[in-house]
mmCIF file of C-alpha atoms in Angstrom:
data_model
loop_
_atom_site.group_PDB
_atom_site.id
_atom_site.type_symbol
_atom_site.label_atom_id
_atom_site.label_comp_id
_atom_site.label_asym_id
_atom_site.label_seq_id
_atom_site.Cartn_x
_atom_site.Cartn_y
_atom_site.Cartn_z
ATOM 1 C CA MET A 1 -3.223 23.991 95.778
ATOM 2 C CA LEU A 2 0.411 24.469 94.816
ATOM 3 C CA LYS A 3 1.894 26.783 92.233
ATOM 4 C CA LEU A 4 4.208 25.035 89.736
ATOM 5 C CA HIS A 5 6.675 26.931 87.571
ATOM 6 C CA HIS A 6 7.798 25.627 84.157
ATOM 7 C CA LYS A 7 9.573 27.635 81.431
ATOM 8 C CA GLY A 8 8.435 30.985 82.823
ATOM 9 C CA GLN A 9 4.853 29.859 83.253
ATOM 10 C CA THR A 10 3.127 29.540 86.654
ATOM 11 C CA THR A 11 0.190 27.146 86.984
ATOM 12 C CA PRO A 12 -1.853 26.284 90.117
ATOM 13 C CA VAL A 13 -2.228 22.517 90.502
ATOM 14 C CA HIS A 14 -4.380 20.564 92.933
ATOM 15 C CA PHE A 15 -2.386 17.930 94.848
ATOM 16 C CA VAL A 16 -3.632 15.101 97.044
ATOM 17 C CA VAL A 17 -1.384 14.381 100.042
ATOM 18 C CA ALA A 18 -1.027 10.743 101.052
ATOM 19 C CA GLU A 19 0.527 9.250 104.175
ATOM 20 C CA LYS A 20 3.120 7.346 102.182
ATOM 21 C CA ALA A 21 6.695 7.965 101.089
ATOM 22 C CA ALA A 22 6.132 8.187 97.342
ATOM 23 C CA THR A 23 7.224 10.252 94.370
ATOM 24 C CA ALA A 24 4.855 13.040 93.418
ATOM 25 C CA ILE A 25 2.756 12.193 90.399
ATOM 26 C CA LEU A 26 1.423 14.675 87.862
ATOM 27 C CA GLY A 27 -1.903 13.918 86.257
ATOM 28 C CA VAL A 28 -2.809 14.344 82.604
ATOM 29 C CA LYS A 29 -4.562 17.671 83.191
ATOM 30 C CA ALA A 30 -1.562 19.097 85.047
ATOM 31 C CA CYS A 31 0.849 17.950 82.340
ATOM 32 C CA ASP A 32 -1.400 19.497 79.734
ATOM 33 C CA LYS A 33 -1.540 22.846 81.564
ATOM 34 C CA LEU A 34 2.248 22.905 81.978
ATOM 35 C CA ASN A 35 2.745 22.051 78.269
ATOM 36 C CA LEU A 36 4.695 18.929 79.243
ATOM 37 C CA VAL A 37 2.714 16.887 76.735
ATOM 38 C CA LYS A 38 1.052 17.715 73.456
ATOM 39 C CA ARG A 39 -2.151 16.073 72.345
ATOM 40 C CA VAL A 40 -2.472 15.104 68.695
ATOM 41 C CA PHE A 41 -6.018 14.590 67.480
ATOM 42 C CA ASN A 42 -5.330 14.175 63.764
ATOM 43 C CA ILE A 43 -2.627 12.249 61.866
ATOM 44 C CA ASP A 44 -1.893 13.172 58.280
ATOM 45 C CA LYS A 45 -1.208 9.800 56.692
ATOM 46 C CA SER A 46 0.365 11.440 53.652
ATOM 47 C CA THR A 47 3.318 12.517 55.810
ATOM 48 C CA GLN A 48 3.757 9.131 57.462
ATOM 49 C CA SER A 49 5.953 6.322 56.171
ATOM 50 C CA ALA A 50 3.680 3.289 55.897
ATOM 51 C CA SER A 51 4.970 0.113 57.510
ATOM 52 C CA THR A 52 5.824 -2.905 55.383
ATOM 53 C CA GLU A 53 2.982 -4.866 56.967
ATOM 54 C CA SER A 54 0.393 -2.209 56.120
ATOM 55 C CA ILE A 55 1.604 -2.114 52.512
ATOM 56 C CA VAL A 56 1.137 -5.880 52.202
ATOM 57 C CA GLN A 57 -2.356 -5.553 53.693
ATOM 58 C CA ASP A 58 -3.214 -2.853 51.135
ATOM 59 C CA PHE A 59 -2.461 -5.380 48.384
ATOM 60 C CA SER A 60 -4.082 -8.443 49.992
ATOM 61 C CA ASP A 61 -5.878 -9.233 46.719
ATOM 62 C CA VAL A 62 -2.601 -10.094 44.927
ATOM 63 C CA PHE A 63 -2.160 -13.026 47.331
ATOM 64 C CA GLU A 64 -5.467 -14.686 46.446
ATOM 65 C CA GLY A 65 -6.300 -17.140 43.663
ATOM 66 C CA LEU A 66 -4.515 -17.968 40.414
ATOM 67 C CA GLY A 67 -3.452 -15.062 38.242
ATOM 68 C CA CYS A 68 -3.549 -14.661 34.486
ATOM 69 C CA LEU A 69 -0.974 -12.515 32.714
ATOM 70 C CA PRO A 70 -2.142 -10.533 29.674
ATOM 71 C CA GLY A 71 -1.785 -12.039 26.211
ATOM 72 C CA TYR A 72 -1.206 -15.569 24.950
ATOM 73 C CA HIS A 73 2.027 -17.491 24.498
ATOM 74 C CA SER A 74 2.657 -19.346 21.248
ATOM 75 C CA ILE A 75 4.935 -22.408 21.279
ATOM 76 C CA GLN A 76 6.909 -22.582 18.040
ATOM 77 C CA VAL A 77 7.846 -26.052 16.750
ATOM 78 C CA ASP A 78 10.032 -27.369 13.953
ATOM 79 C CA SER A 79 7.609 -28.896 11.431
ATOM 80 C CA SER A 80 10.291 -31.289 10.200
ATOM 81 C CA VAL A 81 10.238 -33.183 13.516
ATOM 82 C CA LYS A 82 7.806 -36.108 13.416
ATOM 83 C CA PRO A 83 5.053 -35.920 16.078
ATOM 84 C CA VAL A 84 4.953 -38.669 18.725
ATOM 85 C CA VAL A 85 1.988 -40.140 20.597
ATOM 86 C CA HIS A 86 2.828 -41.747 23.949
ATOM 87 C CA PRO A 87 0.554 -44.287 25.646
ATOM 88 C CA CYS A 88 -0.824 -43.757 29.130
ATOM 89 C CA ARG A 89 1.551 -44.749 31.921
ATOM 90 C CA LYS A 90 0.367 -46.880 34.815
ATOM 91 C CA VAL A 91 -0.538 -45.025 37.985
ATOM 92 C CA PRO A 92 -0.416 -46.764 41.398
ATOM 93 C CA PHE A 93 -3.883 -47.569 42.715
ATOM 94 C CA ALA A 94 -2.975 -45.899 46.023
ATOM 95 C CA ILE A 95 -2.870 -42.412 44.465
ATOM 96 C CA GLN A 96 -5.496 -42.692 41.720
ATOM 97 C CA ASP A 97 -8.237 -41.028 43.773
ATOM 98 C CA ARG A 98 -5.914 -38.177 44.784
ATOM 99 C CA LEU A 99 -4.771 -37.845 41.177
ATOM 100 C CA LYS A 100 -8.369 -37.571 39.951
ATOM 101 C CA ASP A 101 -9.044 -34.876 42.564
ATOM 102 C CA GLU A 102 -5.993 -32.902 41.411
ATOM 103 C CA ILE A 103 -6.958 -33.196 37.736
ATOM 104 C CA ASP A 104 -10.483 -32.035 38.583
ATOM 105 C CA ARG A 105 -9.029 -29.095 40.505
ATOM 106 C CA MET A 106 -6.803 -28.123 37.579
ATOM 107 C CA GLU A 107 -9.759 -28.367 35.202
ATOM 108 C CA LYS A 108 -11.845 -26.155 37.502
ATOM 109 C CA LEU A 109 -9.025 -23.572 37.551
ATOM 110 C CA GLU A 110 -8.982 -23.729 33.716
ATOM 111 C CA VAL A 111 -5.374 -24.852 33.720
ATOM 112 C CA ILE A 112 -6.308 -27.932 31.664
ATOM 113 C CA CYS A 113 -9.326 -29.126 29.729
ATOM 114 C CA LYS A 114 -10.580 -32.477 28.441
ATOM 115 C CA GLU A 115 -9.540 -33.328 24.871
ATOM 116 C CA ASP A 116 -11.608 -35.794 22.807
ATOM 117 C CA ASN A 117 -10.400 -34.890 19.311
ATOM 118 C CA PRO A 118 -7.285 -36.443 17.738
ATOM 119 C CA THR A 119 -4.032 -34.517 18.262
ATOM 120 C CA GLN A 120 -0.651 -35.057 16.634
ATOM 121 C CA TRP A 121 1.291 -34.780 19.862
ATOM 122 C CA VAL A 122 0.444 -36.735 23.024
ATOM 123 C CA SER A 123 2.901 -36.796 25.933
ATOM 124 C CA SER A 124 3.053 -39.002 28.975
ATOM 125 C CA MET A 125 2.017 -37.707 32.375
ATOM 126 C CA VAL A 126 4.379 -37.431 35.350
ATOM 127 C CA VAL A 127 3.000 -37.296 38.896
ATOM 128 C CA VAL A 128 5.200 -35.800 41.615
ATOM 129 C CA GLU A 129 4.323 -35.687 45.304
ATOM 130 C CA LYS A 130 5.226 -32.357 46.886
ATOM 131 C CA LYS A 131 6.491 -31.817 50.439
ATOM 132 C CA ASN A 132 3.030 -30.861 51.639
ATOM 133 C CA GLY A 133 1.606 -34.166 50.366
ATOM 134 C CA GLN A 134 -0.198 -32.684 47.365
ATOM 135 C CA LEU A 135 0.323 -34.069 43.872
ATOM 136 C CA ARG A 136 1.797 -32.103 40.990
ATOM 137 C CA VAL A 137 0.785 -33.153 37.479
ATOM 138 C CA CYS A 138 3.457 -32.495 34.840
ATOM 139 C CA LEU A 139 4.217 -33.440 31.285
ATOM 140 C CA ASP A 140 7.062 -35.639 30.145
ATOM 141 C CA PRO A 141 7.547 -33.812 26.816
ATOM 142 C CA ARG A 142 10.974 -35.217 25.967
ATOM 143 C CA ASP A 143 10.005 -35.777 22.320
ATOM 144 C CA LEU A 144 8.054 -32.524 22.051
ATOM 145 C CA ASN A 145 11.039 -30.610 23.428
ATOM 146 C CA ARG A 146 13.138 -31.802 20.498
ATOM 147 C CA ALA A 147 10.743 -29.986 18.175
ATOM 148 C CA ILE A 148 10.277 -26.804 20.223
ATOM 149 C CA GLN A 149 12.145 -23.731 19.010
ATOM 150 C CA ARG A 150 13.398 -21.775 21.998
ATOM 151 C CA GLU A 151 13.643 -17.995 22.240
ATOM 152 C CA HIS A 152 17.035 -18.164 24.021
ATOM 153 C CA TYR A 153 16.220 -15.225 26.271
ATOM 154 C CA LYS A 154 19.155 -14.688 28.620
ATOM 155 C CA LEU A 155 18.434 -15.525 32.245
ATOM 156 C CA PRO A 156 20.323 -13.357 34.780
ATOM 157 C CA THR A 157 22.965 -14.915 36.982
ATOM 158 C CA ARG A 158 22.847 -14.516 40.727
ATOM 159 C CA GLU A 159 26.103 -12.549 40.579
ATOM 160 C CA GLU A 160 24.473 -10.008 38.229
ATOM 161 C CA ILE A 161 21.538 -9.542 40.593
ATOM 162 C CA MET A 162 23.491 -9.481 43.857
ATOM 163 C CA SER A 163 26.015 -6.975 42.518
ATOM 164 C CA LYS A 164 23.201 -4.397 42.845
ATOM 165 C CA PHE A 165 22.845 -4.913 46.610
ATOM 166 C CA LYS A 166 25.510 -2.376 47.617
ATOM 167 C CA ASP A 167 24.593 -0.533 50.862
ATOM 168 C CA THR A 168 21.333 -2.501 51.010
ATOM 169 C CA LYS A 169 19.859 -3.141 54.469
ATOM 170 C CA TYR A 170 16.254 -4.169 53.806
ATOM 171 C CA PHE A 171 14.908 -6.890 51.518
ATOM 172 C CA SER A 172 11.669 -8.480 50.355
ATOM 173 C CA LYS A 173 11.251 -11.670 48.337
ATOM 174 C CA LEU A 174 7.995 -12.312 46.481
ATOM 175 C CA ASP A 175 7.061 -15.705 45.043
ATOM 176 C CA ALA A 176 4.661 -16.070 42.133
ATOM 177 C CA SER A 177 1.938 -18.630 42.821
ATOM 178 C CA SER A 178 2.168 -21.565 40.348
ATOM 179 C CA GLY A 179 4.170 -19.256 38.099
ATOM 180 C CA PHE A 180 3.959 -20.999 34.719
ATOM 181 C CA TRP A 181 0.226 -21.549 35.100
ATOM 182 C CA GLN A 182 -0.324 -17.793 35.017
ATOM 183 C CA MET A 183 0.570 -17.672 31.289
ATOM 184 C CA ARG A 184 -2.143 -18.621 28.789
ATOM 185 C CA LEU A 185 -1.445 -20.674 25.655
ATOM 186 C CA ASP A 186 -3.007 -20.012 22.280
ATOM 187 C CA SER A 187 -5.169 -22.735 20.729
ATOM 188 C CA ASP A 188 -2.478 -24.331 18.531
ATOM 189 C CA SER A 189 0.065 -24.389 21.369
ATOM 190 C CA SER A 190 -2.489 -25.901 23.732
ATOM 191 C CA LYS A 191 -2.976 -28.868 21.405
ATOM 192 C CA LEU A 192 0.766 -29.557 21.518
ATOM 193 C CA THR A 193 0.527 -30.161 25.279
ATOM 194 C CA CYS A 194 -2.002 -32.985 25.177
ATOM 195 C CA PHE A 195 -1.253 -35.798 27.656
ATOM 196 C CA ASN A 196 -2.663 -39.197 28.574
ATOM 197 C CA THR A 197 -4.163 -40.062 31.957
ATOM 198 C CA PRO A 198 -6.109 -43.074 33.271
ATOM 199 C CA PHE A 199 -9.173 -40.817 33.017
ATOM 200 C CA GLY A 200 -8.753 -39.755 29.396
ATOM 201 C CA ARG A 201 -6.727 -37.190 27.489
ATOM 202 C CA TYR A 202 -6.294 -33.603 28.630
ATOM 203 C CA ARG A 203 -4.435 -30.605 27.283
ATOM 204 C CA PHE A 204 -2.982 -27.565 29.022
ATOM 205 C CA LEU A 205 -4.589 -24.155 28.630
ATOM 206 C CA ARG A 206 -1.728 -22.582 30.602
ATOM 207 C CA LEU A 207 2.039 -22.948 30.217
ATOM 208 C CA PRO A 208 2.950 -26.372 31.693
ATOM 209 C CA PHE A 209 6.007 -27.423 33.658
ATOM 210 C CA GLY A 210 8.506 -29.436 31.609
ATOM 211 C CA ILE A 211 8.392 -27.458 28.346
ATOM 212 C CA SER A 212 11.984 -26.594 27.390
ATOM 213 C CA SER A 213 11.139 -23.014 26.429
ATOM 214 C CA ALA A 214 9.000 -22.326 29.505
ATOM 215 C CA PRO A 215 11.682 -20.955 31.914
ATOM 216 C CA GLU A 216 13.011 -18.275 29.579
ATOM 217 C CA VAL A 217 9.543 -17.339 28.261
ATOM 218 C CA TYR A 218 8.179 -16.969 31.767
ATOM 219 C CA HIS A 219 11.217 -15.065 33.049
ATOM 220 C CA LYS A 220 10.978 -12.664 30.114
ATOM 221 C CA ALA A 221 7.334 -11.907 30.959
ATOM 222 C CA ILE A 222 8.100 -11.325 34.649
ATOM 223 C CA HIS A 223 11.220 -9.265 33.892
ATOM 224 C CA MET A 224 9.250 -6.923 31.628
ATOM 225 C CA LEU A 225 6.741 -6.281 34.435
ATOM 226 C CA PHE A 226 9.339 -4.926 36.863
ATOM 227 C CA GLU A 227 12.196 -3.641 34.697
ATOM 228 C CA HIS A 228 11.009 -0.046 35.237
ATOM 229 C CA VAL A 229 11.097 -0.340 39.062
ATOM 230 C CA GLU A 230 14.396 0.738 40.586
ATOM 231 C CA GLY A 231 15.602 -1.586 43.333
ATOM 232 C CA ALA A 232 13.714 -4.638 42.037
ATOM 233 C CA SER A 233 14.779 -7.654 40.015
ATOM 234 C CA SER A 234 13.533 -11.142 39.229
ATOM 235 C CA ILE A 235 14.791 -14.583 38.385
ATOM 236 C CA MET A 236 12.129 -17.070 37.320
ATOM 237 C CA ASP A 237 9.225 -16.855 39.813
ATOM 238 C CA ASP A 238 11.243 -15.081 42.536
ATOM 239 C CA ILE A 239 11.027 -11.280 42.703
ATOM 240 C CA ILE A 240 13.404 -9.457 45.038
ATOM 241 C CA VAL A 241 13.094 -5.867 46.263
ATOM 242 C CA TRP A 242 15.787 -4.005 48.202
ATOM 243 C CA GLY A 243 16.563 -0.612 49.716
ATOM 244 C CA SER A 244 19.233 1.126 51.772
ATOM 245 C CA THR A 245 16.572 2.385 54.215
ATOM 246 C CA LEU A 246 13.219 0.959 55.256
ATOM 247 C CA GLU A 247 11.417 3.944 53.721
ATOM 248 C CA GLU A 248 13.184 3.487 50.370
ATOM 249 C CA HIS A 249 12.500 -0.254 50.467
ATOM 250 C CA ASN A 250 8.798 0.282 51.218
ATOM 251 C CA GLN A 251 8.399 2.777 48.369
ATOM 252 C CA ARG A 252 9.893 0.256 45.949
ATOM 253 C CA LEU A 253 7.829 -2.603 47.377
ATOM 254 C CA ARG A 254 4.638 -0.597 46.825
ATOM 255 C CA LYS A 255 5.586 0.048 43.177
ATOM 256 C CA VAL A 256 6.272 -3.665 42.636
ATOM 257 C CA LEU A 257 2.927 -4.648 44.153
ATOM 258 C CA GLU A 258 1.149 -2.030 42.049
ATOM 259 C CA ALA A 259 2.704 -3.531 38.898
ATOM 260 C CA THR A 260 1.793 -7.009 40.159
ATOM 261 C CA ARG A 261 -1.841 -6.027 40.604
ATOM 262 C CA ALA A 262 -2.015 -4.270 37.217
ATOM 263 C CA ALA A 263 -0.723 -7.386 35.419
ATOM 264 C CA ASN A 264 -3.027 -9.738 37.406
ATOM 265 C CA LEU A 265 -0.017 -11.670 38.663
ATOM 266 C CA LYS A 266 -0.778 -13.561 41.879
ATOM 267 C CA LEU A 267 1.715 -14.257 44.677
ATOM 268 C CA ASN A 268 2.083 -17.091 47.161
ATOM 269 C CA LYS A 269 1.889 -15.367 50.548
ATOM 270 C CA ASP A 270 3.273 -18.396 52.408
ATOM 271 C CA LYS A 271 6.541 -18.098 50.467
ATOM 272 C CA CYS A 272 6.842 -14.300 50.520
ATOM 273 C CA VAL A 273 9.168 -12.528 52.953
ATOM 274 C CA CYS A 274 8.821 -8.745 53.315
ATOM 275 C CA GLY A 275 10.824 -5.978 55.001
ATOM 276 C CA VAL A 276 13.575 -8.096 56.565
ATOM 277 C CA GLN A 277 17.292 -7.464 56.934
ATOM 278 C CA SER A 278 18.314 -10.989 55.949
ATOM 279 C CA LEU A 279 16.756 -13.603 53.666
ATOM 280 C CA THR A 280 17.617 -16.601 51.498
ATOM 281 C CA PHE A 281 17.663 -15.907 47.776
ATOM 282 C CA ILE A 282 18.638 -18.403 45.042
ATOM 283 C CA GLY A 283 20.710 -20.502 47.435
ATOM 284 C CA ASP A 284 22.483 -17.728 49.355
ATOM 285 C CA VAL A 285 21.765 -15.691 52.466
ATOM 286 C CA VAL A 286 21.832 -11.960 51.647
ATOM 287 C CA SER A 287 21.966 -9.233 54.281
ATOM 288 C CA ALA A 288 23.550 -5.853 55.016
ATOM 289 C CA GLU A 289 26.770 -7.756 55.771
ATOM 290 C CA GLY A 290 26.908 -9.204 52.258
ATOM 291 C CA MET A 291 26.316 -12.662 50.832
ATOM 292 C CA LYS A 292 27.060 -16.069 52.346
ATOM 293 C CA PRO A 293 26.035 -19.662 51.565
ATOM 294 C CA ASP A 294 22.748 -20.968 52.908
ATOM 295 C CA PRO A 295 23.582 -23.108 55.990
ATOM 296 C CA LEU A 296 21.049 -25.727 54.848
ATOM 297 C CA LYS A 297 22.992 -26.179 51.613
ATOM 298 C CA VAL A 298 26.347 -26.812 53.280
ATOM 299 C CA ARG A 299 25.161 -28.717 56.352
ATOM 300 C CA ALA A 300 25.797 -32.104 54.746
ATOM 301 C CA ILE A 301 29.444 -31.223 54.063
ATOM 302 C CA GLN A 302 29.971 -29.675 57.499
ATOM 303 C CA THR A 303 28.661 -32.788 59.251
ATOM 304 C CA SER A 304 30.706 -35.217 57.166
ATOM 305 C CA GLU A 305 32.958 -37.292 59.392
ATOM 306 C CA SER A 306 35.132 -39.068 56.864
ATOM 307 C CA LYS A 307 36.898 -38.547 53.577
ATOM 308 C CA LYS A 308 34.526 -41.008 51.899
ATOM 309 C CA ASP A 309 31.472 -38.937 52.940
ATOM 310 C CA VAL A 310 32.945 -35.845 51.299
ATOM 311 C CA GLN A 311 33.902 -37.765 48.143
ATOM 312 C CA ARG A 312 30.238 -38.533 47.504
ATOM 313 C CA PHE A 313 29.785 -34.917 46.419
ATOM 314 C CA PHE A 314 32.240 -35.355 43.563
ATOM 315 C CA THR A 315 32.253 -37.357 40.356
ATOM 316 C CA GLY A 316 34.577 -40.281 39.871
ATOM 317 C CA GLU A 317 36.934 -37.996 37.931
ATOM 318 C CA ALA A 318 37.240 -35.508 40.798
ATOM 319 C CA VAL A 319 38.068 -37.600 43.842
ATOM 320 C CA LEU A 320 39.824 -35.919 46.736
ATOM 321 C CA LYS A 321 43.394 -37.064 47.298
#
């Protein structure tokens, strides 16, 4: 038994002597008696700054399924423009089964529905294969777009958004899942979006891709959801959150996710990036050091080996000398 002295306090401690040249080790009980450590049996979560990951876990429901924003959108058309009915375009046999599966999926999600009654407007269908191999069904409403009356809601420029990033060190980027499809159409507008397929006519119940007024209408709806949150902005289906400290960033991120949940807006978790110090946003890399071009966007120019390769990026009127 040896007496140890620490900060005016003397404590007897039991030591075990070993036949080895080793540094003396204090056990937990000895450290506790000498007040070298302090045990904490209760953590008050209200005084702790939640991590970004835990915040995302708290809102796991906003990353599931297809959302539905409140209200209905009404597409306004010029009645003086004559309606057009387009015939069904041919679809390669190789993708017809996959196309039918995608149409069935969209119908199950209540994005589209079968239409058997006559409609004044019928557009052609466009099928696009995405990078992941899935098919995207869109309208080709070139004639309908001539009749649509746009709201002309101003979309922000990237300079306007990035000018707010002064002294910012932490960022999050949230991506709305199938953004346009989260806006419902009223009955009259839905009938304007009728389109032909090899399996019959369908019409959209949600805002479809290709409508000329869709980008500004959708951006307006998203902007109004987050305009009250300081340190948050949006452009189309991308929502960006920033803060000068991680704590400030996390507080703002929580407010954005709360507004997202309240509006029943759903996010694509695979495309969301949270609590990082550098990310790619609308074609640029933003970080605490400022803004710089995305390397993927300029790689083709950097790897060009001849004058002719570079000239391909310019029109015939702007050829390098």
